[in-house]
């Protein structure tokens, strides 16, 4: 049987107790968690030192701070993807028939966070969630770089040019051509890329306020849709409508988080 860390178990028990009954004294925590008064006090003071709780000097009661919410950020992120993004791109996938995915920057790549490939009967190959592609060498990556903040773009491009050995990233090493390419993407509002499998990707940005934080992409086969103009006319309006909806939901989510953060700073 694997041994557990008793002090961690006690600390979690204290957090769980305060989550249910916020504003307890160390004596009350000791009693309800079956701890000695000294142990309860040390647990609470450790949590206070790490800014997870604060202590009212008059009553001696301990209260959780909103920093505790940060412990659930990963879960909240997955919940947002599951509850907001997936339903919207699945609805879009049913309209377009072709596969759709949402990508976000991950290191110097773009990572697929949600995809409809396994629901599309026209996907000749399937891209799974978690799949990564080159940032500078993909339609979604170039679209993100064209519409993200100047600071983020400069950081990403500098790191790509210095560290990447991929032929797909060579484009960033010609500053004039790279600036021209990004200018063209910004002008038309999307980017495209043709793969070896006769598949063409069309990618558009998803905005939080005025900068891109993700991209929405669909892929279609030139064996079925010969003209890029026809594909753009069919796909771009639907992609933009869904991207706007996702961006609006994301903005609400981040606004709520910032309010929590500001309140937490004020309390501390």
mmCIF file of C-alpha atoms in Angstrom:
data_model
loop_
_atom_site.group_PDB
_atom_site.id
_atom_site.type_symbol
_atom_site.label_atom_id
_atom_site.label_comp_id
_atom_site.label_asym_id
_atom_site.label_seq_id
_atom_site.Cartn_x
_atom_site.Cartn_y
_atom_site.Cartn_z
ATOM 1 C CA UNK A 1 0.000 0.000 0.000
ATOM 2 C CA UNK A 2 1.347 3.412 -0.990
ATOM 3 C CA UNK A 3 2.184 5.679 1.924
ATOM 4 C CA UNK A 4 0.486 9.065 2.008
ATOM 5 C CA UNK A 5 1.821 12.418 3.201
ATOM 6 C CA UNK A 6 -0.012 13.094 6.442
ATOM 7 C CA UNK A 7 0.740 16.812 6.569
ATOM 8 C CA UNK A 8 -0.664 17.273 3.057
ATOM 9 C CA UNK A 9 -3.786 15.327 3.997
ATOM 10 C CA UNK A 10 -4.255 17.588 7.035
ATOM 11 C CA UNK A 11 -3.717 20.754 4.992
ATOM 12 C CA UNK A 12 -6.293 19.661 2.427
ATOM 13 C CA UNK A 13 -8.718 18.792 5.204
ATOM 14 C CA UNK A 14 -8.326 22.313 6.601
ATOM 15 C CA UNK A 15 -8.974 23.863 3.163
ATOM 16 C CA UNK A 16 -12.042 21.680 2.677
ATOM 17 C CA UNK A 17 -13.361 22.654 6.104
ATOM 18 C CA UNK A 18 -12.908 26.384 5.477
ATOM 19 C CA UNK A 19 -14.554 25.964 2.103
ATOM 20 C CA UNK A 20 -17.643 24.611 3.873
ATOM 21 C CA UNK A 21 -17.468 26.827 6.986
ATOM 22 C CA UNK A 22 -15.433 29.943 6.267
ATOM 23 C CA UNK A 23 -14.387 32.119 9.208
ATOM 24 C CA UNK A 24 -13.341 29.555 11.840
ATOM 25 C CA UNK A 25 -10.775 30.065 14.579
ATOM 26 C CA UNK A 26 -7.775 27.781 14.948
ATOM 27 C CA UNK A 27 -9.438 26.118 17.967
ATOM 28 C CA UNK A 28 -12.567 25.398 15.923
ATOM 29 C CA UNK A 29 -10.465 24.024 13.053
ATOM 30 C CA UNK A 30 -8.521 21.838 15.476
ATOM 31 C CA UNK A 31 -11.704 20.377 16.921
ATOM 32 C CA UNK A 32 -13.461 19.732 13.608
ATOM 33 C CA UNK A 33 -10.388 18.269 11.908
ATOM 34 C CA UNK A 34 -9.303 16.250 14.965
ATOM 35 C CA UNK A 35 -5.977 18.079 15.168
ATOM 36 C CA UNK A 36 -4.038 19.417 18.104
ATOM 37 C CA UNK A 37 -4.324 23.176 18.587
ATOM 38 C CA UNK A 38 -0.655 23.608 17.726
ATOM 39 C CA UNK A 39 -0.955 21.591 14.497
ATOM 40 C CA UNK A 40 -4.083 23.457 13.418
ATOM 41 C CA UNK A 41 -2.403 26.793 14.100
ATOM 42 C CA UNK A 42 0.690 25.815 12.068
ATOM 43 C CA UNK A 43 -1.473 24.592 9.178
ATOM 44 C CA UNK A 44 -3.464 27.814 9.109
ATOM 45 C CA UNK A 45 -0.424 30.031 9.397
ATOM 46 C CA UNK A 46 1.288 28.128 6.568
ATOM 47 C CA UNK A 47 -1.765 28.665 4.379
ATOM 48 C CA UNK A 48 -1.769 32.325 5.407
ATOM 49 C CA UNK A 49 1.911 32.686 4.484
ATOM 50 C CA UNK A 50 1.062 31.321 1.019
ATOM 51 C CA UNK A 51 -1.897 33.753 0.734
ATOM 52 C CA UNK A 52 -4.571 31.038 0.643
ATOM 53 C CA UNK A 53 -6.185 32.299 3.862
ATOM 54 C CA UNK A 54 -6.239 35.538 5.814
ATOM 55 C CA UNK A 55 -6.734 36.076 9.557
ATOM 56 C CA UNK A 56 -9.048 38.592 11.136
ATOM 57 C CA UNK A 57 -6.975 40.165 13.908
ATOM 58 C CA UNK A 58 -9.977 40.995 16.102
ATOM 59 C CA UNK A 59 -11.797 37.659 16.059
ATOM 60 C CA UNK A 60 -8.848 35.397 15.204
ATOM 61 C CA UNK A 61 -10.987 33.763 12.496
ATOM 62 C CA UNK A 62 -9.428 32.498 9.272
ATOM 63 C CA UNK A 63 -10.979 33.150 5.874
ATOM 64 C CA UNK A 64 -10.171 31.722 2.459
ATOM 65 C CA UNK A 65 -8.820 34.217 -0.069
ATOM 66 C CA UNK A 66 -9.748 34.120 -3.732
ATOM 67 C CA UNK A 67 -6.302 32.722 -4.507
ATOM 68 C CA UNK A 68 -7.892 29.357 -3.730
ATOM 69 C CA UNK A 69 -9.873 29.747 -6.942
ATOM 70 C CA UNK A 70 -6.587 29.478 -8.830
ATOM 71 C CA UNK A 71 -6.351 25.837 -7.780
ATOM 72 C CA UNK A 72 -9.310 25.117 -10.037
ATOM 73 C CA UNK A 73 -8.096 27.064 -13.087
ATOM 74 C CA UNK A 74 -7.105 23.935 -15.000
ATOM 75 C CA UNK A 75 -10.456 22.354 -14.297
ATOM 76 C CA UNK A 76 -12.287 25.560 -15.220
ATOM 77 C CA UNK A 77 -10.335 25.719 -18.480
ATOM 78 C CA UNK A 78 -11.345 22.159 -19.379
ATOM 79 C CA UNK A 79 -14.901 22.877 -18.291
ATOM 80 C CA UNK A 80 -14.983 25.921 -20.585
ATOM 81 C CA UNK A 81 -13.693 23.855 -23.503
ATOM 82 C CA UNK A 82 -16.237 21.117 -22.817
ATOM 83 C CA UNK A 83 -19.253 23.328 -22.121
ATOM 84 C CA UNK A 84 -18.713 26.209 -24.565
ATOM 85 C CA UNK A 85 -16.209 25.362 -27.290
ATOM 86 C CA UNK A 86 -17.061 21.764 -28.151
ATOM 87 C CA UNK A 87 -20.812 22.278 -28.565
ATOM 88 C CA UNK A 88 -20.217 25.297 -30.804
ATOM 89 C CA UNK A 89 -17.651 23.661 -33.077
ATOM 90 C CA UNK A 90 -19.703 20.473 -33.244
ATOM 91 C CA UNK A 91 -22.672 22.545 -34.381
ATOM 92 C CA UNK A 92 -20.418 24.268 -36.926
ATOM 93 C CA UNK A 93 -19.042 20.915 -38.077
ATOM 94 C CA UNK A 94 -22.561 19.675 -38.790
ATOM 95 C CA UNK A 95 -23.197 22.765 -40.925
ATOM 96 C CA UNK A 96 -19.924 22.555 -42.853
ATOM 97 C CA UNK A 97 -19.732 18.724 -42.923
ATOM 98 C CA UNK A 98 -15.934 19.100 -43.043
ATOM 99 C CA UNK A 99 -13.823 18.812 -39.850
ATOM 100 C CA UNK A 100 -13.360 21.836 -37.588
ATOM 101 C CA UNK A 101 -10.851 22.446 -34.798
ATOM 102 C CA UNK A 102 -9.875 25.096 -32.292
ATOM 103 C CA UNK A 103 -6.160 25.674 -31.666
ATOM 104 C CA UNK A 104 -4.249 27.701 -29.086
ATOM 105 C CA UNK A 105 -0.534 28.501 -28.748
ATOM 106 C CA UNK A 106 1.438 25.908 -26.808
ATOM 107 C CA UNK A 107 5.137 26.650 -26.589
ATOM 108 C CA UNK A 108 6.189 27.429 -30.172
ATOM 109 C CA UNK A 109 3.405 25.307 -31.643
ATOM 110 C CA UNK A 110 -0.354 25.472 -32.048
ATOM 111 C CA UNK A 111 -2.224 22.800 -30.091
ATOM 112 C CA UNK A 112 -5.650 21.419 -30.955
ATOM 113 C CA UNK A 113 -7.901 21.852 -27.914
ATOM 114 C CA UNK A 114 -11.128 20.664 -29.521
ATOM 115 C CA UNK A 115 -11.871 18.966 -32.844
ATOM 116 C CA UNK A 116 -14.734 17.380 -34.781
ATOM 117 C CA UNK A 117 -12.623 15.057 -36.936
ATOM 118 C CA UNK A 118 -14.120 11.906 -35.452
ATOM 119 C CA UNK A 119 -17.624 13.195 -36.239
ATOM 120 C CA UNK A 120 -16.904 14.227 -39.829
ATOM 121 C CA UNK A 121 -17.442 11.614 -42.522
ATOM 122 C CA UNK A 122 -15.351 13.724 -44.918
ATOM 123 C CA UNK A 123 -12.170 13.768 -42.817
ATOM 124 C CA UNK A 124 -9.665 11.661 -44.770
ATOM 125 C CA UNK A 125 -7.365 11.736 -41.742
ATOM 126 C CA UNK A 126 -8.240 12.580 -38.166
ATOM 127 C CA UNK A 127 -6.531 15.157 -35.988
ATOM 128 C CA UNK A 128 -6.961 14.355 -32.280
ATOM 129 C CA UNK A 129 -7.185 16.721 -29.340
ATOM 130 C CA UNK A 130 -3.662 17.526 -28.148
ATOM 131 C CA UNK A 131 -2.124 17.341 -31.631
ATOM 132 C CA UNK A 132 0.438 20.082 -32.288
ATOM 133 C CA UNK A 133 1.571 21.802 -35.464
ATOM 134 C CA UNK A 134 4.190 24.403 -36.315
ATOM 135 C CA UNK A 135 3.227 27.950 -35.402
ATOM 136 C CA UNK A 136 4.954 29.720 -38.286
ATOM 137 C CA UNK A 137 4.392 26.826 -40.687
ATOM 138 C CA UNK A 138 0.628 26.390 -40.373
ATOM 139 C CA UNK A 139 -2.436 28.388 -41.366
ATOM 140 C CA UNK A 140 -3.679 28.551 -37.777
ATOM 141 C CA UNK A 141 -0.264 29.543 -36.420
ATOM 142 C CA UNK A 142 0.301 32.304 -38.953
ATOM 143 C CA UNK A 143 -3.234 33.556 -38.371
ATOM 144 C CA UNK A 144 -2.603 33.683 -34.633
ATOM 145 C CA UNK A 145 0.701 35.526 -35.139
ATOM 146 C CA UNK A 146 -0.917 38.006 -37.520
ATOM 147 C CA UNK A 147 -3.598 38.979 -35.003
ATOM 148 C CA UNK A 148 -1.998 38.522 -31.561
ATOM 149 C CA UNK A 149 -0.394 41.418 -29.680
ATOM 150 C CA UNK A 150 2.856 42.886 -30.979
ATOM 151 C CA UNK A 151 4.637 41.830 -27.797
ATOM 152 C CA UNK A 152 3.532 38.207 -28.099
ATOM 153 C CA UNK A 153 4.307 38.095 -31.810
ATOM 154 C CA UNK A 154 7.825 39.462 -31.358
ATOM 155 C CA UNK A 155 8.520 36.987 -28.558
ATOM 156 C CA UNK A 156 7.255 33.970 -30.496
ATOM 157 C CA UNK A 157 8.987 34.895 -33.745
ATOM 158 C CA UNK A 158 12.297 35.635 -32.010
ATOM 159 C CA UNK A 159 12.250 32.242 -30.272
ATOM 160 C CA UNK A 160 11.208 30.395 -33.440
ATOM 161 C CA UNK A 161 13.973 31.988 -35.501
ATOM 162 C CA UNK A 162 16.598 31.174 -32.858
ATOM 163 C CA UNK A 163 15.577 27.677 -31.819
ATOM 164 C CA UNK A 164 13.564 25.937 -34.544
ATOM 165 C CA UNK A 165 15.290 23.685 -37.080
ATOM 166 C CA UNK A 166 12.045 22.864 -38.900
ATOM 167 C CA UNK A 167 11.957 23.773 -42.601
ATOM 168 C CA UNK A 168 8.378 24.922 -42.064
ATOM 169 C CA UNK A 169 9.646 27.748 -39.855
ATOM 170 C CA UNK A 170 12.130 29.117 -42.409
ATOM 171 C CA UNK A 171 9.657 31.814 -43.412
ATOM 172 C CA UNK A 172 10.381 33.841 -40.265
ATOM 173 C CA UNK A 173 14.066 34.149 -41.160
ATOM 174 C CA UNK A 174 13.253 36.466 -44.081
ATOM 175 C CA UNK A 175 11.882 39.536 -42.248
ATOM 176 C CA UNK A 176 10.631 41.313 -45.368
ATOM 177 C CA UNK A 177 8.732 38.295 -46.678
ATOM 178 C CA UNK A 178 7.433 37.482 -43.220
ATOM 179 C CA UNK A 179 6.073 41.001 -42.664
ATOM 180 C CA UNK A 180 4.452 40.910 -46.107
ATOM 181 C CA UNK A 181 2.801 37.559 -45.369
ATOM 182 C CA UNK A 182 1.385 38.728 -42.043
ATOM 183 C CA UNK A 183 0.149 41.959 -43.627
ATOM 184 C CA UNK A 184 -1.711 39.947 -46.273
ATOM 185 C CA UNK A 185 -3.294 37.739 -43.618
ATOM 186 C CA UNK A 186 -4.444 40.765 -41.617
ATOM 187 C CA UNK A 187 -5.834 42.370 -44.780
ATOM 188 C CA UNK A 188 -7.998 39.387 -45.745
ATOM 189 C CA UNK A 189 -8.733 38.197 -42.179
ATOM 190 C CA UNK A 190 -7.721 34.542 -42.627
ATOM 191 C CA UNK A 191 -4.969 32.266 -43.878
ATOM 192 C CA UNK A 192 -4.957 29.056 -45.908
ATOM 193 C CA UNK A 193 -2.610 26.156 -46.440
ATOM 194 C CA UNK A 194 -2.660 23.174 -48.810
ATOM 195 C CA UNK A 195 -1.355 19.842 -47.528
ATOM 196 C CA UNK A 196 0.028 16.839 -49.391
ATOM 197 C CA UNK A 197 -3.300 15.030 -49.012
ATOM 198 C CA UNK A 198 -5.155 17.529 -51.271
ATOM 199 C CA UNK A 199 -6.631 19.090 -48.143
ATOM 200 C CA UNK A 200 -6.829 22.860 -47.768
ATOM 201 C CA UNK A 201 -7.016 24.452 -44.320
ATOM 202 C CA UNK A 202 -8.796 27.759 -43.770
ATOM 203 C CA UNK A 203 -8.091 29.429 -40.441
ATOM 204 C CA UNK A 204 -9.498 32.569 -38.818
ATOM 205 C CA UNK A 205 -8.639 34.265 -35.500
ATOM 206 C CA UNK A 206 -10.740 34.204 -32.337
ATOM 207 C CA UNK A 207 -10.439 37.481 -30.480
ATOM 208 C CA UNK A 208 -10.424 38.508 -26.858
ATOM 209 C CA UNK A 209 -11.009 42.249 -27.194
ATOM 210 C CA UNK A 210 -8.642 43.254 -30.013
ATOM 211 C CA UNK A 211 -6.069 40.450 -29.995
ATOM 212 C CA UNK A 212 -6.296 36.811 -31.052
ATOM 213 C CA UNK A 213 -5.988 34.145 -28.378
ATOM 214 C CA UNK A 214 -6.981 31.123 -30.486
ATOM 215 C CA UNK A 215 -7.880 30.112 -34.028
ATOM 216 C CA UNK A 216 -10.766 28.274 -35.653
ATOM 217 C CA UNK A 217 -9.902 26.084 -38.641
ATOM 218 C CA UNK A 218 -11.698 23.879 -41.116
ATOM 219 C CA UNK A 219 -10.197 21.542 -43.736
ATOM 220 C CA UNK A 220 -11.708 20.507 -47.046
ATOM 221 C CA UNK A 221 -10.588 18.407 -50.009
ATOM 222 C CA UNK A 222 -9.953 19.981 -53.410
ATOM 223 C CA UNK A 223 -11.317 16.733 -54.878
ATOM 224 C CA UNK A 224 -14.778 17.873 -53.767
ATOM 225 C CA UNK A 225 -14.454 21.663 -53.842
ATOM 226 C CA UNK A 226 -12.165 22.680 -56.686
ATOM 227 C CA UNK A 227 -12.270 26.457 -56.219
ATOM 228 C CA UNK A 228 -10.775 28.181 -53.185
ATOM 229 C CA UNK A 229 -13.130 31.095 -53.823
ATOM 230 C CA UNK A 230 -16.117 28.755 -53.559
ATOM 231 C CA UNK A 231 -14.787 27.298 -50.305
ATOM 232 C CA UNK A 232 -14.133 30.743 -48.828
ATOM 233 C CA UNK A 233 -17.607 31.960 -49.761
ATOM 234 C CA UNK A 234 -19.133 28.899 -48.113
ATOM 235 C CA UNK A 235 -16.936 28.575 -45.008
ATOM 236 C CA UNK A 236 -15.731 32.043 -43.914
ATOM 237 C CA UNK A 237 -19.113 33.491 -42.789
ATOM 238 C CA UNK A 238 -19.891 30.390 -40.708
ATOM 239 C CA UNK A 239 -16.386 30.309 -39.223
ATOM 240 C CA UNK A 240 -16.563 33.990 -38.292
ATOM 241 C CA UNK A 241 -19.981 33.673 -36.699
ATOM 242 C CA UNK A 242 -18.822 30.804 -34.474
ATOM 243 C CA UNK A 243 -15.489 32.501 -33.699
ATOM 244 C CA UNK A 244 -17.330 35.634 -32.564
ATOM 245 C CA UNK A 245 -19.589 33.581 -30.280
ATOM 246 C CA UNK A 246 -16.615 31.783 -28.736
ATOM 247 C CA UNK A 247 -14.721 35.063 -28.308
ATOM 248 C CA UNK A 248 -17.688 36.660 -26.527
ATOM 249 C CA UNK A 249 -17.981 33.721 -24.127
ATOM 250 C CA UNK A 250 -14.227 33.765 -23.493
ATOM 251 C CA UNK A 251 -14.327 37.494 -22.730
ATOM 252 C CA UNK A 252 -17.068 36.939 -20.132
ATOM 253 C CA UNK A 253 -15.016 34.173 -18.553
ATOM 254 C CA UNK A 254 -11.812 36.218 -18.302
ATOM 255 C CA UNK A 255 -13.680 39.314 -17.058
ATOM 256 C CA UNK A 256 -15.102 37.257 -14.198
ATOM 257 C CA UNK A 257 -11.643 35.900 -13.360
ATOM 258 C CA UNK A 258 -10.125 39.396 -13.359
ATOM 259 C CA UNK A 259 -12.830 40.575 -10.961
ATOM 260 C CA UNK A 260 -11.938 37.718 -8.620
ATOM 261 C CA UNK A 261 -8.262 38.577 -8.897
ATOM 262 C CA UNK A 262 -8.822 42.278 -8.208
ATOM 263 C CA UNK A 263 -10.973 41.488 -5.170
ATOM 264 C CA UNK A 264 -8.355 39.089 -3.854
ATOM 265 C CA UNK A 265 -5.626 41.736 -4.138
ATOM 266 C CA UNK A 266 -7.817 44.251 -2.343
ATOM 267 C CA UNK A 267 -8.465 41.838 0.519
ATOM 268 C CA UNK A 268 -4.788 41.091 0.910
#
